[in-house]
Amino acid sequence: MIVFITGASAGFGAEMARTFVNNGHQVVISGRRKDRLEALAAELGDLALPIVMDVTCKESINEALSMLPQSWRQVDVLINNAGLALGTQPAHEAPLADWETMIATNCTGLVTMTRALLPAMVERGSGLIINLGSVAGHYPYPGGNVYGATKAFVDQFTLNLRADLAGTGVRATNLAPGLCGGTEFSNVRFKGDDAAAAKVYEGTVPLTAKDIAATVFWIATLPPHININTIEMMPTCQGFSPFAIKRT
């Protein structure tokens, strides 16, 4: 099996790459940080192929795919993992640039990658697209605004893929995690404020990148007649808030 992972230089993506390679599969590890990719490729050996690529740039995607060796081009599993959250300010205070970056990465990059690899999957009559969503795409919270909206897009796009792909043999899954620690997610969201990032996980036992990787591997190795539409997963320490009521 050939697996193509976006955002593979750290976090979920790197752990997914380890899981697939350790089980004997070829993995294209793509991302923007060349040094991180090369270090991961050195760790994983010949079954990992590092490709420097920015999903927010169509030209970068096209160039990266054109550079794939012939023996790596029949991608069986595309994992659209690249994504990010920026800030927790309310909508009227959030920088528009942060919104644009999240949309470009979480939505435009994801659909561009999907459109690039999907036709060949349909032609072969097999393939799997796993999109990394979030519980933020299902449940709103203060400061979630555009991040949550981008993940709602991922959820609906994946369901619509299922509608289009019925009978083709190509599968599509939205994996929507909740609180997950041990990655750069919150450090990126708080723009390098490590203290603020650490506070998110204080006193919790969150999900880990290994948990996400194990779930992705399970989805990818199911019999080909089974499609997992959506998986929503949370740590047991996480639940749901009451409705916010403004009292005067």
JSON list of C-alpha atoms in Angstrom, two decimals:
[
{"chain": "A", "resi": 1, "resn": "MET", "atom": "CA", "xyz": [0.00, 0.00, 0.00]},
{"chain": "A", "resi": 2, "resn": "ILE", "atom": "CA", "xyz": [1.23, 3.50, -0.88]},
{"chain": "A", "resi": 3, "resn": "VAL", "atom": "CA", "xyz": [0.13, 6.21, 1.57]},
{"chain": "A", "resi": 4, "resn": "PHE", "atom": "CA", "xyz": [0.47, 9.96, 0.96]},
{"chain": "A", "resi": 5, "resn": "ILE", "atom": "CA", "xyz": [0.40, 12.10, 4.13]},
{"chain": "A", "resi": 6, "resn": "THR", "atom": "CA", "xyz": [0.25, 15.88, 4.13]},
{"chain": "A", "resi": 7, "resn": "GLY", "atom": "CA", "xyz": [1.60, 17.77, 7.12]},
{"chain": "A", "resi": 8, "resn": "ALA", "atom": "CA", "xyz": [3.87, 14.84, 7.96]},
{"chain": "A", "resi": 9, "resn": "SER", "atom": "CA", "xyz": [6.77, 16.77, 9.48]},
{"chain": "A", "resi": 10, "resn": "ALA", "atom": "CA", "xyz": [5.40, 16.57, 13.04]},
{"chain": "A", "resi": 11, "resn": "GLY", "atom": "CA", "xyz": [2.48, 15.57, 15.24]},
{"chain": "A", "resi": 12, "resn": "PHE", "atom": "CA", "xyz": [-0.27, 13.40, 13.80]},
{"chain": "A", "resi": 13, "resn": "GLY", "atom": "CA", "xyz": [1.37, 13.15, 10.39]},
{"chain": "A", "resi": 14, "resn": "ALA", "atom": "CA", "xyz": [4.75, 11.96, 11.65]},
{"chain": "A", "resi": 15, "resn": "GLU", "atom": "CA", "xyz": [3.14, 9.38, 13.93]},
{"chain": "A", "resi": 16, "resn": "MET", "atom": "CA", "xyz": [0.93, 8.11, 11.10]},
{"chain": "A", "resi": 17, "resn": "ALA", "atom": "CA", "xyz": [4.03, 7.73, 8.93]},
{"chain": "A", "resi": 18, "resn": "ARG", "atom": "CA", "xyz": [5.75, 5.67, 11.63]},
{"chain": "A", "resi": 19, "resn": "THR", "atom": "CA", "xyz": [2.70, 3.44, 12.01]},
{"chain": "A", "resi": 20, "resn": "PHE", "atom": "CA", "xyz": [2.34, 2.68, 8.30]},
{"chain": "A", "resi": 21, "resn": "VAL", "atom": "CA", "xyz": [6.07, 2.19, 7.69]},
{"chain": "A", "resi": 22, "resn": "ASN", "atom": "CA", "xyz": [6.40, -0.07, 10.73]},
{"chain": "A", "resi": 23, "resn": "ASN", "atom": "CA", "xyz": [3.69, -2.23, 9.18]},
{"chain": "A", "resi": 24, "resn": "GLY", "atom": "CA", "xyz": [5.52, -2.48, 5.85]},
{"chain": "A", "resi": 25, "resn": "HIS", "atom": "CA", "xyz": [3.81, 0.19, 3.76]},
{"chain": "A", "resi": 26, "resn": "GLN", "atom": "CA", "xyz": [5.34, 2.87, 1.52]},
{"chain": "A", "resi": 27, "resn": "VAL", "atom": "CA", "xyz": [4.66, 6.38, 2.79]},
{"chain": "A", "resi": 28, "resn": "VAL", "atom": "CA", "xyz": [5.10, 9.71, 1.03]},
{"chain": "A", "resi": 29, "resn": "ILE", "atom": "CA", "xyz": [5.79, 12.19, 3.82]},
{"chain": "A", "resi": 30, "resn": "SER", "atom": "CA", "xyz": [5.08, 15.73, 2.69]},
{"chain": "A", "resi": 31, "resn": "GLY", "atom": "CA", "xyz": [5.29, 19.06, 4.44]},
{"chain": "A", "resi": 32, "resn": "ARG", "atom": "CA", "xyz": [6.97, 22.46, 4.34]},
{"chain": "A", "resi": 33, "resn": "ARG", "atom": "CA", "xyz": [9.90, 21.82, 6.70]},
{"chain": "A", "resi": 34, "resn": "LYS", "atom": "CA", "xyz": [12.62, 20.03, 4.76]},
{"chain": "A", "resi": 35, "resn": "ASP", "atom": "CA", "xyz": [14.84, 19.39, 7.78]},
{"chain": "A", "resi": 36, "resn": "ARG", "atom": "CA", "xyz": [12.02, 17.71, 9.73]},
{"chain": "A", "resi": 37, "resn": "LEU", "atom": "CA", "xyz": [11.06, 15.56, 6.75]},
{"chain": "A", "resi": 38, "resn": "GLU", "atom": "CA", "xyz": [14.62, 14.46, 6.14]},
{"chain": "A", "resi": 39, "resn": "ALA", "atom": "CA", "xyz": [15.07, 13.55, 9.81]},
{"chain": "A", "resi": 40, "resn": "LEU", "atom": "CA", "xyz": [11.87, 11.50, 9.75]},
{"chain": "A", "resi": 41, "resn": "ALA", "atom": "CA", "xyz": [12.90, 9.80, 6.50]},
{"chain": "A", "resi": 42, "resn": "ALA", "atom": "CA", "xyz": [16.28, 8.93, 8.03]},
{"chain": "A", "resi": 43, "resn": "GLU", "atom": "CA", "xyz": [14.45, 7.38, 10.99]},
{"chain": "A", "resi": 44, "resn": "LEU", "atom": "CA", "xyz": [12.03, 5.39, 8.83]},
{"chain": "A", "resi": 45, "resn": "GLY", "atom": "CA", "xyz": [14.29, 4.22, 6.01]},
{"chain": "A", "resi": 46, "resn": "ASP", "atom": "CA", "xyz": [13.54, 3.38, 2.38]},
{"chain": "A", "resi": 47, "resn": "LEU", "atom": "CA", "xyz": [9.79, 2.98, 2.88]},
{"chain": "A", "resi": 48, "resn": "ALA", "atom": "CA", "xyz": [9.48, 6.74, 3.52]},
{"chain": "A", "resi": 49, "resn": "LEU", "atom": "CA", "xyz": [9.81, 9.27, 0.71]},
{"chain": "A", "resi": 50, "resn": "PRO", "atom": "CA", "xyz": [10.15, 12.92, 1.82]},
{"chain": "A", "resi": 51, "resn": "ILE", "atom": "CA", "xyz": [8.58, 15.56, -0.43]},
{"chain": "A", "resi": 52, "resn": "VAL", "atom": "CA", "xyz": [8.72, 19.28, 0.40]},
{"chain": "A", "resi": 53, "resn": "MET", "atom": "CA", "xyz": [5.30, 20.73, -0.40]},
{"chain": "A", "resi": 54, "resn": "ASP", "atom": "CA", "xyz": [2.99, 23.54, 0.71]},
{"chain": "A", "resi": 55, "resn": "VAL", "atom": "CA", "xyz": [-0.69, 22.60, 0.42]},
{"chain": "A", "resi": 56, "resn": "THR", "atom": "CA", "xyz": [-1.68, 26.28, 0.25]},
{"chain": "A", "resi": 57, "resn": "CYS", "atom": "CA", "xyz": [0.13, 26.58, -3.11]},
{"chain": "A", "resi": 58, "resn": "LYS", "atom": "CA", "xyz": [-1.32, 24.76, -6.12]},
{"chain": "A", "resi": 59, "resn": "GLU", "atom": "CA", "xyz": [1.98, 25.02, -8.00]},
{"chain": "A", "resi": 60, "resn": "SER", "atom": "CA", "xyz": [3.82, 23.44, -5.07]},
{"chain": "A", "resi": 61, "resn": "ILE", "atom": "CA", "xyz": [1.36, 20.53, -5.03]},
{"chain": "A", "resi": 62, "resn": "ASN", "atom": "CA", "xyz": [1.64, 19.98, -8.78]},
{"chain": "A", "resi": 63, "resn": "GLU", "atom": "CA", "xyz": [5.43, 20.12, -8.67]},
{"chain": "A", "resi": 64, "resn": "ALA", "atom": "CA", "xyz": [5.60, 17.69, -5.75]},
{"chain": "A", "resi": 65, "resn": "LEU", "atom": "CA", "xyz": [3.33, 15.16, -7.44]},
{"chain": "A", "resi": 66, "resn": "SER", "atom": "CA", "xyz": [5.29, 15.43, -10.70]},
{"chain": "A", "resi": 67, "resn": "MET", "atom": "CA", "xyz": [8.47, 14.56, -8.78]},
{"chain": "A", "resi": 68, "resn": "LEU", "atom": "CA", "xyz": [7.14, 11.26, -7.45]},
{"chain": "A", "resi": 69, "resn": "PRO", "atom": "CA", "xyz": [9.08, 8.28, -8.81]},
{"chain": "A", "resi": 70, "resn": "GLN", "atom": "CA", "xyz": [6.98, 6.00, -11.01]},
{"chain": "A", "resi": 71, "resn": "SER", "atom": "CA", "xyz": [6.91, 3.28, -8.37]},
{"chain": "A", "resi": 72, "resn": "TRP", "atom": "CA", "xyz": [5.36, 5.73, -5.87]},
{"chain": "A", "resi": 73, "resn": "ARG", "atom": "CA", "xyz": [2.62, 7.22, -8.05]},
{"chain": "A", "resi": 74, "resn": "GLN", "atom": "CA", "xyz": [-0.22, 4.77, -7.45]},
{"chain": "A", "resi": 75, "resn": "VAL", "atom": "CA", "xyz": [-1.36, 6.31, -4.19]},
{"chain": "A", "resi": 76, "resn": "ASP", "atom": "CA", "xyz": [-3.78, 4.01, -2.36]},
{"chain": "A", "resi": 77, "resn": "VAL", "atom": "CA", "xyz": [-4.45, 6.22, 0.67]},
{"chain": "A", "resi": 78, "resn": "LEU", "atom": "CA", "xyz": [-4.42, 10.02, 0.79]},
{"chain": "A", "resi": 79, "resn": "ILE", "atom": "CA", "xyz": [-4.41, 11.42, 4.32]},
{"chain": "A", "resi": 80, "resn": "ASN", "atom": "CA", "xyz": [-5.27, 15.11, 4.28]},
{"chain": "A", "resi": 81, "resn": "ASN", "atom": "CA", "xyz": [-3.67, 15.85, 7.62]},
{"chain": "A", "resi": 82, "resn": "ALA", "atom": "CA", "xyz": [-2.18, 19.33, 7.04]},
{"chain": "A", "resi": 83, "resn": "GLY", "atom": "CA", "xyz": [-4.16, 21.88, 8.99]},
{"chain": "A", "resi": 84, "resn": "LEU", "atom": "CA", "xyz": [-3.99, 24.41, 11.78]},
{"chain": "A", "resi": 85, "resn": "ALA", "atom": "CA", "xyz": [-5.87, 26.67, 14.16]},
{"chain": "A", "resi": 86, "resn": "LEU", "atom": "CA", "xyz": [-4.81, 30.26, 14.76]},
{"chain": "A", "resi": 87, "resn": "GLY", "atom": "CA", "xyz": [-5.96, 32.29, 17.74]},
{"chain": "A", "resi": 88, "resn": "THR", "atom": "CA", "xyz": [-8.95, 32.16, 20.06]},
{"chain": "A", "resi": 89, "resn": "GLN", "atom": "CA", "xyz": [-10.10, 35.76, 19.77]},
{"chain": "A", "resi": 90, "resn": "PRO", "atom": "CA", "xyz": [-13.80, 36.48, 19.20]},
{"chain": "A", "resi": 91, "resn": "ALA", "atom": "CA", "xyz": [-14.76, 37.01, 15.56]},
{"chain": "A", "resi": 92, "resn": "HIS", "atom": "CA", "xyz": [-14.83, 40.81, 15.78]},
{"chain": "A", "resi": 93, "resn": "GLU", "atom": "CA", "xyz": [-11.23, 40.87, 17.06]},
{"chain": "A", "resi": 94, "resn": "ALA", "atom": "CA", "xyz": [-9.60, 37.98, 15.14]},
{"chain": "A", "resi": 95, "resn": "PRO", "atom": "CA", "xyz": [-7.08, 39.01, 12.46]},
{"chain": "A", "resi": 96, "resn": "LEU", "atom": "CA", "xyz": [-8.47, 38.46, 8.96]},
{"chain": "A", "resi": 97, "resn": "ALA", "atom": "CA", "xyz": [-5.05, 37.12, 7.91]},
{"chain": "A", "resi": 98, "resn": "ASP", "atom": "CA", "xyz": [-5.42, 34.26, 10.42]},
{"chain": "A", "resi": 99, "resn": "TRP", "atom": "CA", "xyz": [-8.82, 33.38, 8.96]},
{"chain": "A", "resi": 100, "resn": "GLU", "atom": "CA", "xyz": [-7.38, 33.41, 5.43]},
{"chain": "A", "resi": 101, "resn": "THR", "atom": "CA", "xyz": [-4.51, 31.13, 6.44]},
{"chain": "A", "resi": 102, "resn": "MET", "atom": "CA", "xyz": [-6.85, 28.61, 8.05]},
{"chain": "A", "resi": 103, "resn": "ILE", "atom": "CA", "xyz": [-9.15, 28.56, 5.03]},
{"chain": "A", "resi": 104, "resn": "ALA", "atom": "CA", "xyz": [-6.21, 28.22, 2.62]},
{"chain": "A", "resi": 105, "resn": "THR", "atom": "CA", "xyz": [-4.75, 25.28, 4.55]},
{"chain": "A", "resi": 106, "resn": "ASN", "atom": "CA", "xyz": [-7.75, 23.47, 6.03]},
{"chain": "A", "resi": 107, "resn": "CYS", "atom": "CA", "xyz": [-10.11, 23.85, 3.08]},
{"chain": "A", "resi": 108, "resn": "THR", "atom": "CA", "xyz": [-8.40, 24.90, -0.17]},
{"chain": "A", "resi": 109, "resn": "GLY", "atom": "CA", "xyz": [-5.31, 22.76, 0.37]},
{"chain": "A", "resi": 110, "resn": "LEU", "atom": "CA", "xyz": [-7.40, 19.73, 1.29]},
{"chain": "A", "resi": 111, "resn": "VAL", "atom": "CA", "xyz": [-9.65, 19.94, -1.77]},
{"chain": "A", "resi": 112, "resn": "THR", "atom": "CA", "xyz": [-6.71, 20.64, -4.10]},
{"chain": "A", "resi": 113, "resn": "MET", "atom": "CA", "xyz": [-4.91, 17.51, -2.91]},
{"chain": "A", "resi": 114, "resn": "THR", "atom": "CA", "xyz": [-8.09, 15.47, -3.15]},
{"chain": "A", "resi": 115, "resn": "ARG", "atom": "CA", "xyz": [-8.82, 16.64, -6.70]},
{"chain": "A", "resi": 116, "resn": "ALA", "atom": "CA", "xyz": [-5.24, 15.89, -7.75]},
{"chain": "A", "resi": 117, "resn": "LEU", "atom": "CA", "xyz": [-5.27, 12.24, -6.64]},
{"chain": "A", "resi": 118, "resn": "LEU", "atom": "CA", "xyz": [-8.94, 11.26, -6.81]},
{"chain": "A", "resi": 119, "resn": "PRO", "atom": "CA", "xyz": [-9.36, 10.68, -10.58]},
{"chain": "A", "resi": 120, "resn": "ALA", "atom": "CA", "xyz": [-6.67, 7.97, -10.66]},
{"chain": "A", "resi": 121, "resn": "MET", "atom": "CA", "xyz": [-8.31, 6.23, -7.68]},
{"chain": "A", "resi": 122, "resn": "VAL", "atom": "CA", "xyz": [-11.68, 6.22, -9.43]},
{"chain": "A", "resi": 123, "resn": "GLU", "atom": "CA", "xyz": [-10.07, 4.93, -12.63]},
{"chain": "A", "resi": 124, "resn": "ARG", "atom": "CA", "xyz": [-8.49, 2.03, -10.70]},
{"chain": "A", "resi": 125, "resn": "GLY", "atom": "CA", "xyz": [-11.68, 1.36, -8.75]},
{"chain": "A", "resi": 126, "resn": "SER", "atom": "CA", "xyz": [-9.96, 1.56, -5.38]},
{"chain": "A", "resi": 127, "resn": "GLY", "atom": "CA", "xyz": [-8.54, 4.09, -2.95]},
{"chain": "A", "resi": 128, "resn": "LEU", "atom": "CA", "xyz": [-9.17, 5.86, 0.32]},
{"chain": "A", "resi": 129, "resn": "ILE", "atom": "CA", "xyz": [-9.19, 9.51, 1.36]},
{"chain": "A", "resi": 130, "resn": "ILE", "atom": "CA", "xyz": [-8.96, 10.23, 5.08]},
{"chain": "A", "resi": 131, "resn": "ASN", "atom": "CA", "xyz": [-9.61, 13.85, 6.00]},
{"chain": "A", "resi": 132, "resn": "LEU", "atom": "CA", "xyz": [-8.60, 15.16, 9.42]},
{"chain": "A", "resi": 133, "resn": "GLY", "atom": "CA", "xyz": [-11.53, 17.11, 10.78]},
{"chain": "A", "resi": 134, "resn": "SER", "atom": "CA", "xyz": [-12.22, 18.09, 14.38]},
{"chain": "A", "resi": 135, "resn": "VAL", "atom": "CA", "xyz": [-14.98, 18.08, 16.97]},
{"chain": "A", "resi": 136, "resn": "ALA", "atom": "CA", "xyz": [-14.77, 21.86, 16.42]},
{"chain": "A", "resi": 137, "resn": "GLY", "atom": "CA", "xyz": [-16.51, 21.20, 13.12]},
{"chain": "A", "resi": 138, "resn": "HIS", "atom": "CA", "xyz": [-19.47, 19.70, 14.96]},
{"chain": "A", "resi": 139, "resn": "TYR", "atom": "CA", "xyz": [-19.76, 21.85, 18.09]},
{"chain": "A", "resi": 140, "resn": "PRO", "atom": "CA", "xyz": [-19.20, 25.62, 18.37]},
{"chain": "A", "resi": 141, "resn": "TYR", "atom": "CA", "xyz": [-17.23, 27.25, 21.15]},
{"chain": "A", "resi": 142, "resn": "PRO", "atom": "CA", "xyz": [-16.13, 30.84, 21.85]},
{"chain": "A", "resi": 143, "resn": "GLY", "atom": "CA", "xyz": [-13.08, 31.67, 19.76]},
{"chain": "A", "resi": 144, "resn": "GLY", "atom": "CA", "xyz": [-13.58, 28.70, 17.43]},
{"chain": "A", "resi": 145, "resn": "ASN", "atom": "CA", "xyz": [-15.18, 30.83, 14.68]},
{"chain": "A", "resi": 146, "resn": "VAL", "atom": "CA", "xyz": [-13.32, 30.21, 11.39]},
{"chain": "A", "resi": 147, "resn": "TYR", "atom": "CA", "xyz": [-11.34, 27.19, 12.63]},
{"chain": "A", "resi": 148, "resn": "GLY", "atom": "CA", "xyz": [-14.60, 25.44, 13.49]},
{"chain": "A", "resi": 149, "resn": "ALA", "atom": "CA", "xyz": [-16.10, 26.53, 10.17]},
{"chain": "A", "resi": 150, "resn": "THR", "atom": "CA", "xyz": [-13.18, 25.06, 8.21]},
{"chain": "A", "resi": 151, "resn": "LYS", "atom": "CA", "xyz": [-13.59, 21.74, 10.00]},
{"chain": "A", "resi": 152, "resn": "ALA", "atom": "CA", "xyz": [-17.35, 21.78, 9.35]},
{"chain": "A", "resi": 153, "resn": "PHE", "atom": "CA", "xyz": [-16.39, 22.18, 5.70]},
{"chain": "A", "resi": 154, "resn": "VAL", "atom": "CA", "xyz": [-14.15, 19.11, 5.96]},
{"chain": "A", "resi": 155, "resn": "ASP", "atom": "CA", "xyz": [-17.03, 17.12, 7.41]},
{"chain": "A", "resi": 156, "resn": "GLN", "atom": "CA", "xyz": [-19.53, 18.14, 4.74]},
{"chain": "A", "resi": 157, "resn": "PHE", "atom": "CA", "xyz": [-17.01, 17.78, 1.89]},
{"chain": "A", "resi": 158, "resn": "THR", "atom": "CA", "xyz": [-16.24, 14.23, 3.02]},
{"chain": "A", "resi": 159, "resn": "LEU", "atom": "CA", "xyz": [-19.93, 13.31, 3.13]},
{"chain": "A", "resi": 160, "resn": "ASN", "atom": "CA", "xyz": [-20.42, 14.75, -0.34]},
{"chain": "A", "resi": 161, "resn": "LEU", "atom": "CA", "xyz": [-17.43, 12.75, -1.58]},
{"chain": "A", "resi": 162, "resn": "ARG", "atom": "CA", "xyz": [-19.23, 9.67, -0.32]},
{"chain": "A", "resi": 163, "resn": "ALA", "atom": "CA", "xyz": [-22.30, 10.66, -2.31]},
{"chain": "A", "resi": 164, "resn": "ASP", "atom": "CA", "xyz": [-20.27, 11.08, -5.50]},
{"chain": "A", "resi": 165, "resn": "LEU", "atom": "CA", "xyz": [-18.11, 7.99, -4.99]},
{"chain": "A", "resi": 166, "resn": "ALA", "atom": "CA", "xyz": [-20.79, 5.42, -4.22]},
{"chain": "A", "resi": 167, "resn": "GLY", "atom": "CA", "xyz": [-20.11, 2.35, -6.34]},
{"chain": "A", "resi": 168, "resn": "THR", "atom": "CA", "xyz": [-16.64, 3.46, -7.47]},
{"chain": "A", "resi": 169, "resn": "GLY", "atom": "CA", "xyz": [-14.71, 1.46, -4.90]},
{"chain": "A", "resi": 170, "resn": "VAL", "atom": "CA", "xyz": [-13.13, 4.65, -3.54]},
{"chain": "A", "resi": 171, "resn": "ARG", "atom": "CA", "xyz": [-13.74, 5.37, 0.14]},
{"chain": "A", "resi": 172, "resn": "ALA", "atom": "CA", "xyz": [-13.74, 8.60, 2.17]},
{"chain": "A", "resi": 173, "resn": "THR", "atom": "CA", "xyz": [-13.59, 9.20, 5.92]},
{"chain": "A", "resi": 174, "resn": "ASN", "atom": "CA", "xyz": [-13.70, 12.23, 8.19]},
{"chain": "A", "resi": 175, "resn": "LEU", "atom": "CA", "xyz": [-11.74, 11.66, 11.41]},
{"chain": "A", "resi": 176, "resn": "ALA", "atom": "CA", "xyz": [-12.70, 14.29, 13.99]},
{"chain": "A", "resi": 177, "resn": "PRO", "atom": "CA", "xyz": [-10.58, 14.28, 17.18]},
{"chain": "A", "resi": 178, "resn": "GLY", "atom": "CA", "xyz": [-11.20, 16.27, 20.31]},
{"chain": "A", "resi": 179, "resn": "LEU", "atom": "CA", "xyz": [-8.58, 17.38, 22.86]},
{"chain": "A", "resi": 180, "resn": "CYS", "atom": "CA", "xyz": [-5.23, 15.97, 21.76]},
{"chain": "A", "resi": 181, "resn": "GLY", "atom": "CA", "xyz": [-1.90, 16.74, 23.41]},
{"chain": "A", "resi": 182, "resn": "GLY", "atom": "CA", "xyz": [1.75, 16.17, 22.61]},
{"chain": "A", "resi": 183, "resn": "THR", "atom": "CA", "xyz": [1.69, 18.00, 19.27]},
{"chain": "A", "resi": 184, "resn": "GLU", "atom": "CA", "xyz": [2.39, 21.53, 18.03]},
{"chain": "A", "resi": 185, "resn": "PHE", "atom": "CA", "xyz": [-1.30, 22.31, 17.58]},
{"chain": "A", "resi": 186, "resn": "SER", "atom": "CA", "xyz": [-1.77, 24.63, 20.55]},
{"chain": "A", "resi": 187, "resn": "ASN", "atom": "CA", "xyz": [1.72, 26.13, 20.24]},
{"chain": "A", "resi": 188, "resn": "VAL", "atom": "CA", "xyz": [0.82, 27.14, 16.69]},
{"chain": "A", "resi": 189, "resn": "ARG", "atom": "CA", "xyz": [-2.62, 28.36, 17.76]},
{"chain": "A", "resi": 190, "resn": "PHE", "atom": "CA", "xyz": [-1.10, 30.59, 20.44]},
{"chain": "A", "resi": 191, "resn": "LYS", "atom": "CA", "xyz": [1.74, 31.62, 18.12]},
{"chain": "A", "resi": 192, "resn": "GLY", "atom": "CA", "xyz": [4.60, 30.29, 20.19]},
{"chain": "A", "resi": 193, "resn": "ASP", "atom": "CA", "xyz": [3.21, 31.08, 23.65]},
{"chain": "A", "resi": 194, "resn": "ASP", "atom": "CA", "xyz": [4.22, 27.78, 25.25]},
{"chain": "A", "resi": 195, "resn": "ALA", "atom": "CA", "xyz": [2.68, 28.68, 28.63]},
{"chain": "A", "resi": 196, "resn": "ALA", "atom": "CA", "xyz": [-0.73, 29.30, 27.06]},
{"chain": "A", "resi": 197, "resn": "ALA", "atom": "CA", "xyz": [-0.43, 26.09, 25.04]},
{"chain": "A", "resi": 198, "resn": "ALA", "atom": "CA", "xyz": [0.50, 24.04, 28.11]},
{"chain": "A", "resi": 199, "resn": "LYS", "atom": "CA", "xyz": [-2.48, 25.41, 30.05]},
{"chain": "A", "resi": 200, "resn": "VAL", "atom": "CA", "xyz": [-4.87, 23.82, 27.50]},
{"chain": "A", "resi": 201, "resn": "TYR", "atom": "CA", "xyz": [-3.80, 20.35, 28.68]},
{"chain": "A", "resi": 202, "resn": "GLU", "atom": "CA", "xyz": [-3.20, 21.11, 32.36]},
{"chain": "A", "resi": 203, "resn": "GLY", "atom": "CA", "xyz": [-4.67, 18.41, 34.59]},
{"chain": "A", "resi": 204, "resn": "THR", "atom": "CA", "xyz": [-5.94, 16.30, 31.67]},
{"chain": "A", "resi": 205, "resn": "VAL", "atom": "CA", "xyz": [-5.17, 13.01, 29.98]},
{"chain": "A", "resi": 206, "resn": "PRO", "atom": "CA", "xyz": [-5.76, 14.01, 26.36]},
{"chain": "A", "resi": 207, "resn": "LEU", "atom": "CA", "xyz": [-5.69, 11.95, 23.21]},
{"chain": "A", "resi": 208, "resn": "THR", "atom": "CA", "xyz": [-2.24, 11.47, 21.69]},
{"chain": "A", "resi": 209, "resn": "ALA", "atom": "CA", "xyz": [-0.84, 11.39, 18.17]},
{"chain": "A", "resi": 210, "resn": "LYS", "atom": "CA", "xyz": [-0.41, 7.64, 18.62]},
{"chain": "A", "resi": 211, "resn": "ASP", "atom": "CA", "xyz": [-4.17, 7.32, 19.26]},
{"chain": "A", "resi": 212, "resn": "ILE", "atom": "CA", "xyz": [-4.93, 9.19, 16.04]},
{"chain": "A", "resi": 213, "resn": "ALA", "atom": "CA", "xyz": [-2.39, 7.18, 14.05]},
{"chain": "A", "resi": 214, "resn": "ALA", "atom": "CA", "xyz": [-3.79, 3.88, 15.34]},
{"chain": "A", "resi": 215, "resn": "THR", "atom": "CA", "xyz": [-7.30, 4.94, 14.34]},
{"chain": "A", "resi": 216, "resn": "VAL", "atom": "CA", "xyz": [-6.18, 6.02, 10.86]},
{"chain": "A", "resi": 217, "resn": "PHE", "atom": "CA", "xyz": [-4.34, 2.72, 10.38]},
{"chain": "A", "resi": 218, "resn": "TRP", "atom": "CA", "xyz": [-7.44, 0.77, 11.42]},
{"chain": "A", "resi": 219, "resn": "ILE", "atom": "CA", "xyz": [-9.57, 2.66, 8.90]},
{"chain": "A", "resi": 220, "resn": "ALA", "atom": "CA", "xyz": [-7.02, 2.15, 6.12]},
{"chain": "A", "resi": 221, "resn": "THR", "atom": "CA", "xyz": [-6.69, -1.60, 6.70]},
{"chain": "A", "resi": 222, "resn": "LEU", "atom": "CA", "xyz": [-10.38, -2.50, 6.82]},
{"chain": "A", "resi": 223, "resn": "PRO", "atom": "CA", "xyz": [-11.74, -4.70, 4.00]},
{"chain": "A", "resi": 224, "resn": "PRO", "atom": "CA", "xyz": [-12.39, -2.60, 0.88]},
{"chain": "A", "resi": 225, "resn": "HIS", "atom": "CA", "xyz": [-16.17, -3.00, 1.02]},
{"chain": "A", "resi": 226, "resn": "ILE", "atom": "CA", "xyz": [-16.35, -1.09, 4.34]},
{"chain": "A", "resi": 227, "resn": "ASN", "atom": "CA", "xyz": [-16.49, 2.71, 4.45]},
{"chain": "A", "resi": 228, "resn": "ILE", "atom": "CA", "xyz": [-16.15, 4.54, 7.75]},
{"chain": "A", "resi": 229, "resn": "ASN", "atom": "CA", "xyz": [-18.03, 7.78, 7.13]},
{"chain": "A", "resi": 230, "resn": "THR", "atom": "CA", "xyz": [-17.12, 9.68, 10.28]},
{"chain": "A", "resi": 231, "resn": "ILE", "atom": "CA", "xyz": [-15.26, 8.96, 13.50]},
{"chain": "A", "resi": 232, "resn": "GLU", "atom": "CA", "xyz": [-15.54, 11.46, 16.33]},
{"chain": "A", "resi": 233, "resn": "MET", "atom": "CA", "xyz": [-13.22, 10.74, 19.24]},
{"chain": "A", "resi": 234, "resn": "MET", "atom": "CA", "xyz": [-12.54, 12.49, 22.54]},
{"chain": "A", "resi": 235, "resn": "PRO", "atom": "CA", "xyz": [-10.55, 11.69, 25.67]},
{"chain": "A", "resi": 236, "resn": "THR", "atom": "CA", "xyz": [-12.70, 10.67, 28.63]},
{"chain": "A", "resi": 237, "resn": "CYS", "atom": "CA", "xyz": [-11.79, 13.91, 30.40]},
{"chain": "A", "resi": 238, "resn": "GLN", "atom": "CA", "xyz": [-13.60, 15.92, 27.72]},
{"chain": "A", "resi": 239, "resn": "GLY", "atom": "CA", "xyz": [-17.34, 16.42, 27.46]},
{"chain": "A", "resi": 240, "resn": "PHE", "atom": "CA", "xyz": [-19.86, 19.09, 26.47]},
{"chain": "A", "resi": 241, "resn": "SER", "atom": "CA", "xyz": [-20.58, 22.52, 27.90]},
{"chain": "A", "resi": 242, "resn": "PRO", "atom": "CA", "xyz": [-23.99, 23.86, 28.89]},
{"chain": "A", "resi": 243, "resn": "PHE", "atom": "CA", "xyz": [-25.60, 26.50, 26.67]},
{"chain": "A", "resi": 244, "resn": "ALA", "atom": "CA", "xyz": [-24.15, 29.97, 27.15]},
{"chain": "A", "resi": 245, "resn": "ILE", "atom": "CA", "xyz": [-26.83, 32.31, 28.48]},
{"chain": "A", "resi": 246, "resn": "LYS", "atom": "CA", "xyz": [-26.17, 36.04, 28.77]},
{"chain": "A", "resi": 247, "resn": "ARG", "atom": "CA", "xyz": [-27.97, 37.39, 31.84]},
{"chain": "A", "resi": 248, "resn": "THR", "atom": "CA", "xyz": [-28.65, 41.05, 32.58]}
]
